[in-house]
Amino acid sequence: MLIAVNTTLGHTDRGTGTPLLFLHAFPLHAEMWTPQLTVLSALARVLTVDAPGRGRSASMSPVPSLDERAVRICALLDLLKIPKVVLVGLSMGGYNAFAFYRRFPERVLALVLADTRAQADTPEARAGRTAMIRTAETQGHGPIADAMLPKLLGKTAHETRPELVQQVRAMIHSVPIPAIVSDLQAMAARPDSTDLLPTIRVPTLIIVGDEDVPSPPADAREMADRLPQPQLAVLTHAGHLSNLEQPEAFNQAMKDFLGTLKGRT
Ligand code: MLT
C-alpha cells in the first residue's frame, strides 16, 4: 500500500517584494506572526511557516530535529522558487534560523534574530525539557501553558494585557502534544551556535524585549558583539514574545532594517 506523506510545510504567503520568512517560537505556531503579516505584507512578501505537526502543517508528522526542519524549509523555498529570503526567527524560531543558515547560507539574504540565544542547552536545561515532555504526555496542555506563560510574556503584558495572556494560552492549547514534545526534543538536541555567529556574512538584526527573561538583553548584546554585521533593537515594555507585546515597535525595527537592505539580492 502506498501512503502519501505530505512534506510541504503549511504556510501563509502574502504581499510582493523581498521575501521575509517567519519562524515561530515554542510552544506556538505561525499565527503568532499575525501583527507582522498584516503590516509588513504591505511592503514585502511575507511568509509564515508552521513547524510540522501543528497549524497549517498539522497533517505532517512532528519532526524532532531543527536540522530536518531546515531541510523542509528549504524544500518549501524551492517549491515556491524563492532563491533567497530574509529569515526571521523568534526564540525557537531563532534556533531554527541558525540551523538553516548553517546548512543553506546561500539562501539567506539577511537574518532577524528575535528574543533568542546562540548557546546550546545546559545539562540542567536539557533535564528540564525531559521533565516537561513527561508533564506534557501525562498531564496535557494545562501545566505546559502555566509553566510557559510567565516566561513568554513580560511583566507589562501580564499586568496590563489579560487578553494577550489569554490569546497566547489558547495558542499553546491548540498545538498538539506530539508537536510540543518534538519541539522540546529538537531544542534539547540543538548544537551551540556561538561559533557560527562570526561566520554569518549577512546583515543581521537582533531584536530583544527589555523584559525578556529567557533570552535577556545581555545575551542579545553578546550575540551582536560576535556578529560581523549586527544591528540591535531593544524594545521597551516587551518580554520574550516582543512581536506580540510591542507589535508597532517590532514592525518599525523590521521596516528600518529592510530599508538598509535596499539593493541587495
Ligand atoms: C521559545 O520561546 O521558543 C522557547 O522559550 C525557547 C526555549 O525554550 O529555549
mmCIF file of C-alpha atoms and ligand atoms in Angstrom:
data_model
loop_
_atom_site.group_PDB
_atom_site.id
_atom_site.type_symbol
_atom_site.label_atom_id
_atom_site.label_comp_id
_atom_site.label_asym_id
_atom_site.label_seq_id
_atom_site.Cartn_x
_atom_site.Cartn_y
_atom_site.Cartn_z
ATOM 1 C CA MET A 1 0.000 0.000 0.000
ATOM 2 C CA LEU A 2 1.281 3.450 -0.861
ATOM 3 C CA ILE A 3 0.907 6.099 1.802
ATOM 4 C CA ALA A 4 1.030 9.718 0.665
ATOM 5 C CA VAL A 5 3.184 11.721 3.052
ATOM 6 C CA ASN A 6 2.697 15.446 2.930
ATOM 7 C CA THR A 7 6.125 17.014 3.264
ATOM 8 C CA THR A 8 5.277 20.557 2.223
ATOM 9 C CA LEU A 9 5.227 22.874 5.216
ATOM 10 C CA GLY A 10 1.960 24.676 5.791
ATOM 11 C CA HIS A 11 2.455 28.379 5.332
ATOM 12 C CA THR A 12 0.929 31.730 4.507
ATOM 13 C CA ASP A 13 2.257 33.804 1.623
ATOM 14 C CA ARG A 14 1.124 37.401 1.263
ATOM 15 C CA GLY A 15 2.446 40.544 -0.436
ATOM 16 C CA THR A 16 5.133 41.142 -3.041
ATOM 17 C CA GLY A 17 8.761 42.193 -2.998
ATOM 18 C CA THR A 18 11.604 40.994 -0.787
ATOM 19 C CA PRO A 19 10.604 37.641 0.738
ATOM 20 C CA LEU A 20 10.552 37.537 4.542
ATOM 21 C CA LEU A 21 10.136 34.112 6.116
ATOM 22 C CA PHE A 22 8.991 33.993 9.763
ATOM 23 C CA LEU A 23 9.734 31.073 12.117
ATOM 24 C CA HIS A 24 7.706 30.848 15.309
ATOM 25 C CA ALA A 25 8.525 30.245 18.978
ATOM 26 C CA PHE A 26 7.812 27.279 21.269
ATOM 27 C CA PRO A 27 5.145 26.019 22.010
ATOM 28 C CA LEU A 28 3.276 28.051 19.442
ATOM 29 C CA HIS A 29 2.507 28.227 15.733
ATOM 30 C CA ALA A 30 2.628 30.681 12.864
ATOM 31 C CA GLU A 31 -0.389 32.677 13.999
ATOM 32 C CA MET A 32 1.887 34.436 16.475
ATOM 33 C CA TRP A 33 3.099 36.462 13.463
ATOM 34 C CA THR A 34 -0.316 37.964 12.649
ATOM 35 C CA PRO A 35 0.708 41.566 13.576
ATOM 36 C CA GLN A 36 3.716 41.277 11.249
ATOM 37 C CA LEU A 37 1.818 39.536 8.430
ATOM 38 C CA THR A 38 -0.828 42.235 8.477
ATOM 39 C CA VAL A 39 1.502 45.231 8.396
ATOM 40 C CA LEU A 40 4.691 44.109 6.670
ATOM 41 C CA SER A 41 2.926 42.382 3.754
ATOM 42 C CA ALA A 42 2.102 45.894 2.501
ATOM 43 C CA LEU A 43 5.795 46.395 1.730
ATOM 44 C CA ALA A 44 7.291 42.918 1.305
ATOM 45 C CA ARG A 45 6.386 39.310 0.582
ATOM 46 C CA VAL A 46 5.655 37.775 3.973
ATOM 47 C CA LEU A 47 5.723 34.021 4.503
ATOM 48 C CA THR A 48 4.895 32.464 7.852
ATOM 49 C CA VAL A 49 5.603 28.791 8.330
ATOM 50 C CA ASP A 50 4.149 26.282 10.790
ATOM 51 C CA ALA A 51 6.611 23.713 12.109
ATOM 52 C CA PRO A 52 5.460 20.141 11.364
ATOM 53 C CA GLY A 53 2.544 18.778 13.357
ATOM 54 C CA ARG A 54 0.571 21.963 14.062
ATOM 55 C CA GLY A 55 -1.388 24.761 12.407
ATOM 56 C CA ARG A 56 -1.255 24.540 8.625
ATOM 57 C CA SER A 57 1.338 21.739 8.962
ATOM 58 C CA ALA A 58 -0.979 19.653 11.178
ATOM 59 C CA SER A 59 -1.127 16.817 8.640
ATOM 60 C CA MET A 60 2.665 16.353 8.783
ATOM 61 C CA SER A 61 4.284 14.186 11.427
ATOM 62 C CA PRO A 62 6.168 16.198 14.055
ATOM 63 C CA VAL A 63 9.898 16.487 13.337
ATOM 64 C CA PRO A 64 12.137 16.409 16.436
ATOM 65 C CA SER A 65 15.171 17.910 14.649
ATOM 66 C CA LEU A 66 15.842 21.555 13.798
ATOM 67 C CA ASP A 67 18.211 20.437 11.074
ATOM 68 C CA GLU A 68 15.497 18.357 9.390
ATOM 69 C CA ARG A 69 13.077 21.270 9.772
ATOM 70 C CA ALA A 70 15.625 23.441 7.953
ATOM 71 C CA VAL A 71 15.620 20.944 5.077
ATOM 72 C CA ARG A 72 11.818 21.194 4.898
ATOM 73 C CA ILE A 73 12.007 24.986 4.862
ATOM 74 C CA CYS A 74 14.497 24.871 2.009
ATOM 75 C CA ALA A 75 12.214 22.468 0.118
ATOM 76 C CA LEU A 76 9.392 24.978 0.534
ATOM 77 C CA LEU A 77 11.578 27.777 -0.865
ATOM 78 C CA ASP A 78 12.469 25.530 -3.814
ATOM 79 C CA LEU A 79 8.801 24.796 -4.421
ATOM 80 C CA LEU A 80 7.950 28.493 -4.344
ATOM 81 C CA LYS A 81 11.023 29.289 -6.495
ATOM 82 C CA ILE A 82 12.374 31.733 -3.928
ATOM 83 C CA PRO A 83 16.181 31.886 -4.183
ATOM 84 C CA LYS A 84 16.831 33.925 -1.027
ATOM 85 C CA VAL A 85 14.902 35.126 1.992
ATOM 86 C CA VAL A 86 15.212 37.404 4.953
ATOM 87 C CA LEU A 87 14.868 34.791 7.677
ATOM 88 C CA VAL A 88 13.146 35.955 10.852
ATOM 89 C CA GLY A 89 13.182 33.650 13.873
ATOM 90 C CA LEU A 90 11.928 34.322 17.376
ATOM 91 C CA SER A 91 13.301 32.165 20.199
ATOM 92 C CA MET A 92 12.922 28.559 18.939
ATOM 93 C CA GLY A 93 12.479 30.165 15.515
ATOM 94 C CA GLY A 94 15.923 31.714 16.028
ATOM 95 C CA TYR A 95 17.422 28.298 16.830
ATOM 96 C CA ASN A 96 15.820 27.123 13.604
ATOM 97 C CA ALA A 97 17.290 30.087 11.719
ATOM 98 C CA PHE A 98 20.773 29.098 12.964
ATOM 99 C CA ALA A 99 20.182 25.529 11.736
ATOM 100 C CA PHE A 100 19.027 26.856 8.365
ATOM 101 C CA TYR A 101 21.949 29.270 7.989
ATOM 102 C CA ARG A 102 24.447 26.551 8.930
ATOM 103 C CA ARG A 103 23.158 24.372 6.109
ATOM 104 C CA PHE A 104 21.917 26.817 3.458
ATOM 105 C CA PRO A 105 23.784 30.134 3.891
ATOM 106 C CA GLU A 106 23.410 30.901 0.195
ATOM 107 C CA ARG A 107 19.608 31.073 0.632
ATOM 108 C CA VAL A 108 19.758 33.809 3.280
ATOM 109 C CA LEU A 109 19.690 37.465 2.281
ATOM 110 C CA ALA A 110 19.610 38.718 5.868
ATOM 111 C CA LEU A 111 18.708 37.465 9.333
ATOM 112 C CA VAL A 112 16.473 38.738 12.098
ATOM 113 C CA LEU A 113 17.118 37.001 15.415
ATOM 114 C CA ALA A 114 14.469 37.977 17.927
ATOM 115 C CA ASP A 115 14.475 37.054 21.622
ATOM 116 C CA THR A 116 16.736 34.092 21.027
ATOM 117 C CA ARG A 117 20.182 32.910 22.025
ATOM 118 C CA ALA A 118 23.124 31.166 20.413
ATOM 119 C CA GLN A 119 24.108 28.902 23.298
ATOM 120 C CA ALA A 120 23.037 25.254 23.427
ATOM 121 C CA ASP A 121 21.068 23.967 26.406
ATOM 122 C CA THR A 122 22.950 23.374 29.643
ATOM 123 C CA PRO A 123 22.593 19.870 31.155
ATOM 124 C CA GLU A 124 20.072 21.365 33.620
ATOM 125 C CA ALA A 125 18.034 22.896 30.796
ATOM 126 C CA ARG A 126 18.030 19.540 28.994
ATOM 127 C CA ALA A 127 16.820 17.805 32.136
ATOM 128 C CA GLY A 128 14.078 20.437 32.385
ATOM 129 C CA ARG A 129 12.962 19.649 28.837
ATOM 130 C CA THR A 130 12.844 15.920 29.637
ATOM 131 C CA ALA A 131 10.669 16.694 32.649
ATOM 132 C CA MET A 132 8.427 18.921 30.524
ATOM 133 C CA ILE A 133 7.997 16.126 27.959
ATOM 134 C CA ARG A 134 6.813 13.839 30.749
ATOM 135 C CA THR A 135 4.428 16.522 32.012
ATOM 136 C CA ALA A 136 3.024 17.153 28.531
ATOM 137 C CA GLU A 137 2.492 13.458 27.885
ATOM 138 C CA THR A 138 0.887 12.720 31.238
ATOM 139 C CA GLN A 139 -0.962 15.955 32.084
ATOM 140 C CA GLY A 140 -1.575 17.689 28.763
ATOM 141 C CA HIS A 141 -1.586 21.379 27.921
ATOM 142 C CA GLY A 142 -2.619 22.985 31.227
ATOM 143 C CA PRO A 143 0.685 22.691 33.123
ATOM 144 C CA ILE A 144 2.678 23.497 29.972
ATOM 145 C CA ALA A 145 0.775 26.750 29.498
ATOM 146 C CA ASP A 146 1.113 27.548 33.227
ATOM 147 C CA ALA A 147 4.868 26.991 33.076
ATOM 148 C CA MET A 148 5.440 28.848 29.804
ATOM 149 C CA LEU A 149 3.241 31.946 30.117
ATOM 150 C CA PRO A 150 5.390 33.647 32.799
ATOM 151 C CA LYS A 151 8.411 33.117 30.526
ATOM 152 C CA LEU A 152 6.795 34.055 27.233
ATOM 153 C CA LEU A 153 5.183 37.341 28.245
ATOM 154 C CA GLY A 154 6.854 40.172 30.107
ATOM 155 C CA LYS A 155 5.828 41.967 33.269
ATOM 156 C CA THR A 156 3.981 44.737 31.407
ATOM 157 C CA ALA A 157 1.864 42.324 29.364
ATOM 158 C CA HIS A 158 0.990 40.284 32.441
ATOM 159 C CA GLU A 159 -0.071 43.432 34.295
ATOM 160 C CA THR A 160 -1.899 45.268 31.528
ATOM 161 C CA ARG A 161 -2.923 42.867 28.723
ATOM 162 C CA PRO A 162 -5.034 39.984 30.062
ATOM 163 C CA GLU A 163 -6.451 39.419 26.571
ATOM 164 C CA LEU A 164 -2.950 38.788 25.199
ATOM 165 C CA VAL A 165 -2.234 36.337 28.025
ATOM 166 C CA GLN A 166 -5.466 34.500 27.078
ATOM 167 C CA GLN A 167 -4.596 34.586 23.382
ATOM 168 C CA VAL A 168 -1.181 33.007 23.984
ATOM 169 C CA ARG A 169 -2.679 30.426 26.353
ATOM 170 C CA ALA A 170 -5.222 29.476 23.662
ATOM 171 C CA MET A 171 -2.432 29.209 21.084
ATOM 172 C CA ILE A 172 -0.491 26.815 23.343
ATOM 173 C CA HIS A 173 -3.614 24.677 23.798
ATOM 174 C CA SER A 174 -4.073 24.460 20.019
ATOM 175 C CA VAL A 175 -0.643 22.880 19.449
ATOM 176 C CA PRO A 176 -0.958 19.073 19.580
ATOM 177 C CA ILE A 177 1.053 17.422 22.371
ATOM 178 C CA PRO A 178 3.239 15.366 19.942
ATOM 179 C CA ALA A 179 4.305 18.650 18.286
ATOM 180 C CA ILE A 180 5.149 20.162 21.694
ATOM 181 C CA VAL A 181 7.189 17.055 22.534
ATOM 182 C CA SER A 182 9.029 17.237 19.209
ATOM 183 C CA ASP A 183 9.928 20.900 19.857
ATOM 184 C CA LEU A 184 11.378 20.019 23.259
ATOM 185 C CA GLN A 185 13.408 17.172 21.754
ATOM 186 C CA ALA A 186 14.626 19.364 18.883
ATOM 187 C CA MET A 187 15.655 22.234 21.175
ATOM 188 C CA ALA A 188 17.425 19.921 23.649
ATOM 189 C CA ALA A 189 19.449 18.385 20.807
ATOM 190 C CA ARG A 190 20.470 21.643 19.138
ATOM 191 C CA PRO A 191 24.185 22.441 18.909
ATOM 192 C CA ASP A 192 25.809 25.576 20.257
ATOM 193 C CA SER A 193 25.727 28.304 17.588
ATOM 194 C CA THR A 194 28.118 30.731 19.281
ATOM 195 C CA ASP A 195 30.933 29.848 16.861
ATOM 196 C CA LEU A 196 28.565 30.291 13.931
ATOM 197 C CA LEU A 197 27.976 33.969 14.739
ATOM 198 C CA PRO A 198 31.294 35.401 13.411
ATOM 199 C CA THR A 199 30.786 33.420 10.173
ATOM 200 C CA ILE A 200 27.385 34.957 9.397
ATOM 201 C CA ARG A 201 28.111 37.059 6.323
ATOM 202 C CA VAL A 202 24.723 38.738 6.002
ATOM 203 C CA PRO A 203 23.250 41.769 7.761
ATOM 204 C CA THR A 204 21.674 40.617 11.000
ATOM 205 C CA LEU A 205 19.130 42.441 13.109
ATOM 206 C CA ILE A 206 18.817 41.375 16.710
ATOM 207 C CA ILE A 207 15.561 42.332 18.423
ATOM 208 C CA VAL A 208 15.005 41.837 22.131
ATOM 209 C CA GLY A 209 12.400 42.915 24.643
ATOM 210 C CA ASP A 210 13.813 44.718 27.668
ATOM 211 C CA GLU A 211 11.635 42.472 29.882
ATOM 212 C CA ASP A 212 12.715 39.234 28.200
ATOM 213 C CA VAL A 213 13.786 36.816 30.945
ATOM 214 C CA PRO A 214 14.607 33.587 28.988
ATOM 215 C CA SER A 215 16.716 35.462 26.376
ATOM 216 C CA PRO A 216 17.656 38.703 28.130
ATOM 217 C CA PRO A 217 19.118 41.846 26.510
ATOM 218 C CA ALA A 218 22.587 40.940 27.871
ATOM 219 C CA ASP A 219 22.563 37.763 25.736
ATOM 220 C CA ALA A 220 21.376 39.771 22.731
ATOM 221 C CA ARG A 221 24.269 42.247 23.150
ATOM 222 C CA GLU A 222 26.716 39.364 23.424
ATOM 223 C CA MET A 223 25.388 37.929 20.155
ATOM 224 C CA ALA A 224 25.628 41.334 18.470
ATOM 225 C CA ASP A 225 29.268 41.649 19.605
ATOM 226 C CA ARG A 226 30.157 38.429 17.794
ATOM 227 C CA LEU A 227 28.365 39.195 14.525
ATOM 228 C CA PRO A 228 30.180 40.843 11.592
ATOM 229 C CA GLN A 229 27.173 42.980 10.526
ATOM 230 C CA PRO A 230 24.913 43.464 13.558
ATOM 231 C CA GLN A 231 22.076 45.850 14.270
ATOM 232 C CA LEU A 232 20.380 45.775 17.651
ATOM 233 C CA ALA A 233 16.898 46.936 18.632
ATOM 234 C CA VAL A 234 15.897 46.765 22.309
ATOM 235 C CA LEU A 235 12.120 47.158 22.656
ATOM 236 C CA THR A 236 10.780 48.715 25.829
ATOM 237 C CA HIS A 237 7.946 47.099 27.822
ATOM 238 C CA ALA A 238 8.328 43.879 25.833
ATOM 239 C CA GLY A 239 9.103 40.396 27.099
ATOM 240 C CA HIS A 240 10.037 37.240 25.185
ATOM 241 C CA LEU A 241 7.200 37.481 22.632
ATOM 242 C CA SER A 242 8.255 41.004 21.715
ATOM 243 C CA ASN A 243 6.470 40.861 18.341
ATOM 244 C CA LEU A 244 3.104 40.378 20.072
ATOM 245 C CA GLU A 245 3.773 42.582 23.091
ATOM 246 C CA GLN A 246 5.034 45.619 21.152
ATOM 247 C CA PRO A 247 3.986 44.950 17.537
ATOM 248 C CA GLU A 248 4.398 48.558 16.334
ATOM 249 C CA ALA A 249 7.947 48.825 17.680
ATOM 250 C CA PHE A 250 8.801 45.369 16.329
ATOM 251 C CA ASN A 251 7.424 46.232 12.895
ATOM 252 C CA GLN A 252 9.232 49.568 12.898
ATOM 253 C CA ALA A 253 12.535 47.819 13.672
ATOM 254 C CA MET A 254 11.839 45.459 10.775
ATOM 255 C CA LYS A 255 10.994 48.335 8.412
ATOM 256 C CA ASP A 256 14.175 50.222 9.366
ATOM 257 C CA PHE A 257 16.220 47.074 8.818
ATOM 258 C CA LEU A 258 14.576 46.335 5.452
ATOM 259 C CA GLY A 259 15.389 49.932 4.446
ATOM 260 C CA THR A 260 19.091 49.185 4.984
ATOM 261 C CA LEU A 261 18.875 46.127 2.713
ATOM 262 C CA LYS A 262 17.695 48.032 -0.384
ATOM 263 C CA GLY A 263 19.632 46.995 -3.496
ATOM 264 C CA ARG A 264 20.827 43.679 -2.027
ATOM 265 C CA THR A 265 19.816 40.447 -3.751
HETATM 266 C C1 MLT B 1 10.650 29.757 22.871
HETATM 267 O O1 MLT B 1 10.030 30.782 23.155
HETATM 268 O O2 MLT B 1 10.711 29.347 21.702
HETATM 269 C C2 MLT B 1 11.308 28.989 23.998
HETATM 270 O O3 MLT B 1 11.274 29.748 25.160
HETATM 271 C C3 MLT B 1 12.711 28.609 23.654
HETATM 272 C C4 MLT B 1 13.350 27.733 24.677
HETATM 273 O O4 MLT B 1 12.645 27.091 25.469
HETATM 274 O O5 MLT B 1 14.594 27.660 24.692
#
